[in-house]
Short mmCIF file of C-alpha atoms and ligand atoms in Angstrom, two decimals:
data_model
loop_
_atom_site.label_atom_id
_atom_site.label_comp_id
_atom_site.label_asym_id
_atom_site.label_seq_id
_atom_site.Cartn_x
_atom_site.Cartn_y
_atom_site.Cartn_z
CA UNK A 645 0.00 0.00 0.00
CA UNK A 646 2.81 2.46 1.35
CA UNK A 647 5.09 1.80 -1.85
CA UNK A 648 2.08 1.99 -4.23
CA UNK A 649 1.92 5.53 -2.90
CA UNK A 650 4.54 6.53 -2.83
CA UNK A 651 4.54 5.25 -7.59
CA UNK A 652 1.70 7.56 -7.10
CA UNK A 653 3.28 10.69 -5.35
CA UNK A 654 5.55 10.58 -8.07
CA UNK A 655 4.57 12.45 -10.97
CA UNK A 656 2.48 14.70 -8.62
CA UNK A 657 5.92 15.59 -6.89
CA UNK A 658 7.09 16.50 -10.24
CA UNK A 659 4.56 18.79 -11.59
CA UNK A 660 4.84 20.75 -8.09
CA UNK A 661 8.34 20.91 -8.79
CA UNK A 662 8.17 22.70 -11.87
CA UNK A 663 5.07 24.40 -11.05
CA UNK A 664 7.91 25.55 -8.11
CA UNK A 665 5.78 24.84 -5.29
CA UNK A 666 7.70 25.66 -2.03
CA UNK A 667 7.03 23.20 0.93
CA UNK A 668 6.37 24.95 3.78
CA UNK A 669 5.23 24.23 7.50
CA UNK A 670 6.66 20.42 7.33
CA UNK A 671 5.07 19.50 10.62
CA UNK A 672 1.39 20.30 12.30
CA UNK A 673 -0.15 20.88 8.95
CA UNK A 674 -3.06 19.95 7.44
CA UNK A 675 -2.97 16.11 5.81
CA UNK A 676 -3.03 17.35 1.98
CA UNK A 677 -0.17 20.11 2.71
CA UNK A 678 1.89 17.41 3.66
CA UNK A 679 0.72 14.75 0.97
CA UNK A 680 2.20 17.81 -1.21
CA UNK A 681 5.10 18.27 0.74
CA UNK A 682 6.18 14.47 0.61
CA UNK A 683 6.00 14.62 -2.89
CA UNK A 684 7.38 17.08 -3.54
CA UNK A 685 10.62 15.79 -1.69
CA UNK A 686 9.85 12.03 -3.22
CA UNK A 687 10.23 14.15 -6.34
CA UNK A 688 13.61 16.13 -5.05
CA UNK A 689 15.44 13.46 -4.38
CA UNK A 690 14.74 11.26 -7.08
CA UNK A 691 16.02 13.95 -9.43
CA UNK A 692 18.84 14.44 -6.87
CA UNK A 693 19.89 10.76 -7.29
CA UNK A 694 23.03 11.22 -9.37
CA UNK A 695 24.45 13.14 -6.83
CA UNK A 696 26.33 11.24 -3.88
CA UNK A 697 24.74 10.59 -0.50
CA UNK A 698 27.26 13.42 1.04
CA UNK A 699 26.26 16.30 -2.02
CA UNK A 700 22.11 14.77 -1.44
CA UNK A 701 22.57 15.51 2.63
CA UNK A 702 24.44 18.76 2.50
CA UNK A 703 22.18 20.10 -0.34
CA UNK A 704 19.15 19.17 0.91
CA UNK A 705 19.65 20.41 4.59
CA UNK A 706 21.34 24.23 3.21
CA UNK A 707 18.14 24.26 1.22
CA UNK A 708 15.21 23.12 3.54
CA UNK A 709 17.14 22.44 6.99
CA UNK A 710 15.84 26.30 8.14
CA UNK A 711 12.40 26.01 7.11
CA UNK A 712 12.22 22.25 8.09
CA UNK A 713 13.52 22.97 11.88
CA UNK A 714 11.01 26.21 11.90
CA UNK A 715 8.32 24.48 11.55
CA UNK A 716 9.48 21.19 13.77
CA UNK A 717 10.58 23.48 16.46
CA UNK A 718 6.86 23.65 17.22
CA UNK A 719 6.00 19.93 17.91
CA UNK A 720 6.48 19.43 21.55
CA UNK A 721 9.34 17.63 22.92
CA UNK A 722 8.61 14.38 23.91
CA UNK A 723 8.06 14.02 27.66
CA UNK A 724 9.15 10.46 27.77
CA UNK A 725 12.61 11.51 26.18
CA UNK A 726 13.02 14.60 27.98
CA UNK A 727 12.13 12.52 31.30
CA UNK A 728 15.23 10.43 30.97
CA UNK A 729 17.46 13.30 30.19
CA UNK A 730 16.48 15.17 33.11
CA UNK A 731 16.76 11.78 35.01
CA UNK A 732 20.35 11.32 33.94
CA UNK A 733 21.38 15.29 34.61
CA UNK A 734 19.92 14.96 38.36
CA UNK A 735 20.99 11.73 39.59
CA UNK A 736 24.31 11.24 37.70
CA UNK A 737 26.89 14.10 38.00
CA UNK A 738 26.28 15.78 34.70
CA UNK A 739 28.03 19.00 33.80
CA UNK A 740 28.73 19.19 30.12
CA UNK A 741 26.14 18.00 27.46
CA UNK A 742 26.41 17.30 24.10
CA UNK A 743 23.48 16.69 21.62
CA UNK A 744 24.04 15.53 18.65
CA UNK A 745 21.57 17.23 15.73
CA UNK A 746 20.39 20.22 17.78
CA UNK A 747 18.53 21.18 15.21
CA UNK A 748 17.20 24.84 16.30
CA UNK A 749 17.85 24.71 20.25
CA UNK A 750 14.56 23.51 21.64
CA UNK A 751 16.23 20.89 23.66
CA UNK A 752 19.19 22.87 24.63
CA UNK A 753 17.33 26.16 25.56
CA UNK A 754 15.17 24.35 27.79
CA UNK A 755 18.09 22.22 29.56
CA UNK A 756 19.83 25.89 30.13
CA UNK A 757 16.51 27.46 31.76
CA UNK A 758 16.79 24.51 33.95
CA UNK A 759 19.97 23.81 35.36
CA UNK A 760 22.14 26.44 35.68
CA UNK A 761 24.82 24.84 36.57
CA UNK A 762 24.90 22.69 32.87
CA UNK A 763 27.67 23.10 29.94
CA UNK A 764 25.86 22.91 26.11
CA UNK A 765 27.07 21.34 23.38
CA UNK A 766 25.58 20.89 19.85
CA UNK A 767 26.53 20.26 16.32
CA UNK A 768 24.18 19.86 13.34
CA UNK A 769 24.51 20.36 9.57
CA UNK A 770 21.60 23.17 8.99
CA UNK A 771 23.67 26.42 9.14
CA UNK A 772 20.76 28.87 10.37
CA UNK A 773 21.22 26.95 13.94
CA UNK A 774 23.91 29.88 14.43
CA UNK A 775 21.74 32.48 13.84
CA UNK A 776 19.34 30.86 15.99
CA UNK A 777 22.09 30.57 18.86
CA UNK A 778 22.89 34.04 18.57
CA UNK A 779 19.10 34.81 19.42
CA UNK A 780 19.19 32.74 22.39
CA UNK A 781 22.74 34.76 23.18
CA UNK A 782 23.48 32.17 25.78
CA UNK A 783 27.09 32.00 27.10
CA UNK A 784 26.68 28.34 28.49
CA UNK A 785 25.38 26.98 24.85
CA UNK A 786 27.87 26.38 22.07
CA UNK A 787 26.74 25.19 18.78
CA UNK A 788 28.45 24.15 15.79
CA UNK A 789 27.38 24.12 12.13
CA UNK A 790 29.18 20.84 11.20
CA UNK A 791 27.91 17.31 9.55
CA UNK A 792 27.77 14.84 11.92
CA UNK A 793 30.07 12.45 10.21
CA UNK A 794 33.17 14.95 10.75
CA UNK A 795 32.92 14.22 14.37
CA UNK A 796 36.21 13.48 15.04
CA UNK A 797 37.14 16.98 14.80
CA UNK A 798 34.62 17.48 18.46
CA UNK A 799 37.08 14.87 20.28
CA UNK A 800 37.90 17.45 22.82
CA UNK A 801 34.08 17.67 23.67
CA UNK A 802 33.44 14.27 23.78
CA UNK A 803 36.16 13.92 25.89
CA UNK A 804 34.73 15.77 29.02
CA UNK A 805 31.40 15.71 28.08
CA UNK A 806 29.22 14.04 30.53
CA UNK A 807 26.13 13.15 28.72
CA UNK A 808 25.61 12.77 24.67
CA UNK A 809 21.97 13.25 23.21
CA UNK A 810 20.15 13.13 19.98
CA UNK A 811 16.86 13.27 18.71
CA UNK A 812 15.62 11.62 14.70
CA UNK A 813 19.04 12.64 13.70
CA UNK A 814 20.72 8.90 13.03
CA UNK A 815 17.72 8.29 10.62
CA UNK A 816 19.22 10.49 8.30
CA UNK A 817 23.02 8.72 8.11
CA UNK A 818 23.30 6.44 5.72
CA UNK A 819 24.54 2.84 7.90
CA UNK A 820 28.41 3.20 7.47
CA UNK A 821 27.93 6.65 8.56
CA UNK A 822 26.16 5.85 11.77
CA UNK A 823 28.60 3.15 12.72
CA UNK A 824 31.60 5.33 12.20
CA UNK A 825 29.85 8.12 14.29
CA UNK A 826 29.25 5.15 16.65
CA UNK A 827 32.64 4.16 16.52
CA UNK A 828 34.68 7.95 17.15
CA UNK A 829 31.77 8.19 20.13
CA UNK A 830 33.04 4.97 21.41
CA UNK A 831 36.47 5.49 21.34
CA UNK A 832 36.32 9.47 23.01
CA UNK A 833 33.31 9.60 25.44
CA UNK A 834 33.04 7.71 28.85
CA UNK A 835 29.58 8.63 30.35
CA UNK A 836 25.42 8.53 29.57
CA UNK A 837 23.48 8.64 26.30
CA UNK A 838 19.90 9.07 25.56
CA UNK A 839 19.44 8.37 21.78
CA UNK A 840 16.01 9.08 19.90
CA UNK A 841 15.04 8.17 16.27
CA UNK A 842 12.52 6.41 13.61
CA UNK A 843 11.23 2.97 14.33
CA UNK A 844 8.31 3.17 12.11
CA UNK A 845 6.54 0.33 14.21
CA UNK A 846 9.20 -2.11 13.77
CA UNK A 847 10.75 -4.69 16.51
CA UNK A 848 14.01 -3.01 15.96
CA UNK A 849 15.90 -5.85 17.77
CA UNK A 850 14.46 -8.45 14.94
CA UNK A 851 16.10 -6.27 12.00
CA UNK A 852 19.33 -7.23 11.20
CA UNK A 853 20.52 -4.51 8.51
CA UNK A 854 19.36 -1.20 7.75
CA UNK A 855 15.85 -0.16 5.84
CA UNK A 856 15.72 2.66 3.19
CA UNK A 857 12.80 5.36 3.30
CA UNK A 858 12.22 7.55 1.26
CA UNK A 859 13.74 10.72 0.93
CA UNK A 860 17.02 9.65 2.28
CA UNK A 861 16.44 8.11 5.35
CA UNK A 862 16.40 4.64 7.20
CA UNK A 863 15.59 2.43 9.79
CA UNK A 864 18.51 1.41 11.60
CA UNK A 865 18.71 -1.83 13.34
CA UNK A 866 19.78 0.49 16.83
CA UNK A 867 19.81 -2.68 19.43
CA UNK A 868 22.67 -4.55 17.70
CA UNK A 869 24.16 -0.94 16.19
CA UNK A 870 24.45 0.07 19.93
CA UNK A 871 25.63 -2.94 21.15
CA UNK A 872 28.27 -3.48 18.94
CA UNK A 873 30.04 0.04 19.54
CA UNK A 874 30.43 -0.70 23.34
CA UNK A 875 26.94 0.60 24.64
CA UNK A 876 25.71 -0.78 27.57
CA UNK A 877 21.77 -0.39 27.46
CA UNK A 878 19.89 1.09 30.86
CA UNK A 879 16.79 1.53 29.17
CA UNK A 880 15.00 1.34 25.90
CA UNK A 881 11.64 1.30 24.28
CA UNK A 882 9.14 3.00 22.32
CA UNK A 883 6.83 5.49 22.16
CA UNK A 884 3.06 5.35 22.29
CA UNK A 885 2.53 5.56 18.82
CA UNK A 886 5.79 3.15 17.98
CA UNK A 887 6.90 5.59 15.71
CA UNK A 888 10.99 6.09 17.39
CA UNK A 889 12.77 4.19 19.46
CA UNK A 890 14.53 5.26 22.70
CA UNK A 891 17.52 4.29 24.19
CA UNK A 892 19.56 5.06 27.18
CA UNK A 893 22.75 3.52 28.08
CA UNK A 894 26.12 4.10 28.98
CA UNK A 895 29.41 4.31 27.18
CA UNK A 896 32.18 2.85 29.17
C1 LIG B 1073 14.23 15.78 12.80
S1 LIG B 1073 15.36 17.10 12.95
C2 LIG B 1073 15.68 17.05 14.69
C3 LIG B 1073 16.29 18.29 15.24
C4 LIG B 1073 16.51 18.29 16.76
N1 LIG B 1073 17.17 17.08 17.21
C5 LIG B 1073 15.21 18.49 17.49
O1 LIG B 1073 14.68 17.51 18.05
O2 LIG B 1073 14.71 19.61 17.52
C6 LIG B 1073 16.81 16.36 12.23
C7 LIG B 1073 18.06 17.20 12.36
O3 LIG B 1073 19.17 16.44 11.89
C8 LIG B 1073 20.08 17.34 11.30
N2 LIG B 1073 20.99 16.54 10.45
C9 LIG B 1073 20.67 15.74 9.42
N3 LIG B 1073 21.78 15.16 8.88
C10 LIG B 1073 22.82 15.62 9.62
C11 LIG B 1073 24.22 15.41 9.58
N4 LIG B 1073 24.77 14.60 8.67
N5 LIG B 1073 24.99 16.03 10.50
C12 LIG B 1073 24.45 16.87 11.43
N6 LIG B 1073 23.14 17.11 11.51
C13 LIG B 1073 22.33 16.51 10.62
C14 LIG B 1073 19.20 18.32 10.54
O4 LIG B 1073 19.83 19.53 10.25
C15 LIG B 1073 18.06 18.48 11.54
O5 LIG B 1073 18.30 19.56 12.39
#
């Protein structure tokens, strides 16, 4: 059913392309605004697909990343996922934080507000998160418009950082991205992780390789990912809905 719509989206994804429809509002709108949206972006990337995934991810977040995180910035933080992070920052001794795809600071603002007393970390590949951190003008937050996969080069924050945190991030690395993300994280950071991202209703601990969406993104097999790169688990599960799947372990 899902891939026959996806045939169909098609050709309507190209018309609005060069009718030059502009997606807006990605998130909270109303069902056909996003039918459009997803194909137009079915559409996008299938034109896109000569280019390699590294040219697909950087053009497509400098293009939408902005107008994508405007419009997700409004969906409420999970309480679930927020609960364990708080968990972690009041019972363990937490000082420096790192998340990994801040996107535009909703999770870092509010950990700031709360606890003083907290270091901030993020990196993520949308440039407009610096603008955004200059709004916030918060000496204890420190972002960095980087790709995820150049991670190596945010060793030194790894290094004393306390706790590591990401939300629907990994979905978009292709797998030999996330396991060498996995793999730098393993070999520099000692402490807690809470890790968020797209299960799509799937046992995730039954899949044993990665599944392609659309539009550049997968379903990771995170159980045997996590396990594999040294993570021991405290916690997972999924949400209500058994759309993502959460994780929280440590890194020893
Ligand atoms: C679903 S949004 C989540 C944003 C943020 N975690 C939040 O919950 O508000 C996905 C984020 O992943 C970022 N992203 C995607 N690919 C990335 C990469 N290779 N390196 C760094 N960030 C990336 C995007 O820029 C976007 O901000």
């Amino acid at each position: 059913m899902r891939s026959l719509l996806i045939k169909l989206l098609k050709p309507v994804g190209a018309v609005l392309f060069y009718l030059g429809y502009k997606p807006r509002k990605f998130h909270q709108t109303p069902f056909v605004r996003k039918a459009l949206n997803n194909a137009y972006f079915d559409y996008y990337f299938y034109r896109n697909r000569s280019l390699t995934t590294e040219e697909l991810n950087n053009k497509f977040w400098k293009e939408w990343g902005a107008e994508y995180l405007k419009s997700f910035n409004q969906t409420p933080i999970p309480k679930y996922y927020l609960r364990e992070i708080e968990n972690l920052i009041e019972t363990k001794k937490v000082k420096t934080v790192f998340e990994l795809g801040c996107g535009f600071l909703r999770h870092l603002e509010h950990l700031a507000n709360k606890y003083p007393h907290l270091n901030l970390y993020g990196v993520d590949i949308t440039p407009q998160i610096i603008d955004r951190a200059k709004e916030l003008n918060n000496s204890r937050i420190q972002v960095f418009a980087d790709d995820i996969r150049n991670i190596e080069k945010y060793q030194d924050i790894l290094k004393k950082a306390d706790l590591i945190f990401s939300y629907g991030i990994f979905a978009y690395l292709a797998p030999e991205d996330l396991e060498k993300v996995c793999g730098v994280i393993q070999k520099h950071f000692k402490g807690y992780v809470v890790y968020n991202d797209a299960a799509q209703k799937r046992d995730l601990s039954k899949l044993s390789e990665s599944i392609p969406l659309s539009s550049q993104s997968y379903i990771h097999p995170y159980p045997a990912i996590f396990k594999k790169y040294g993570l021991e688990e405290i916690q997972s599960g999924y949400s209500q809905d058994k759309e993502s799947f959460n994780f929280v372990g440590k890194q020893r």
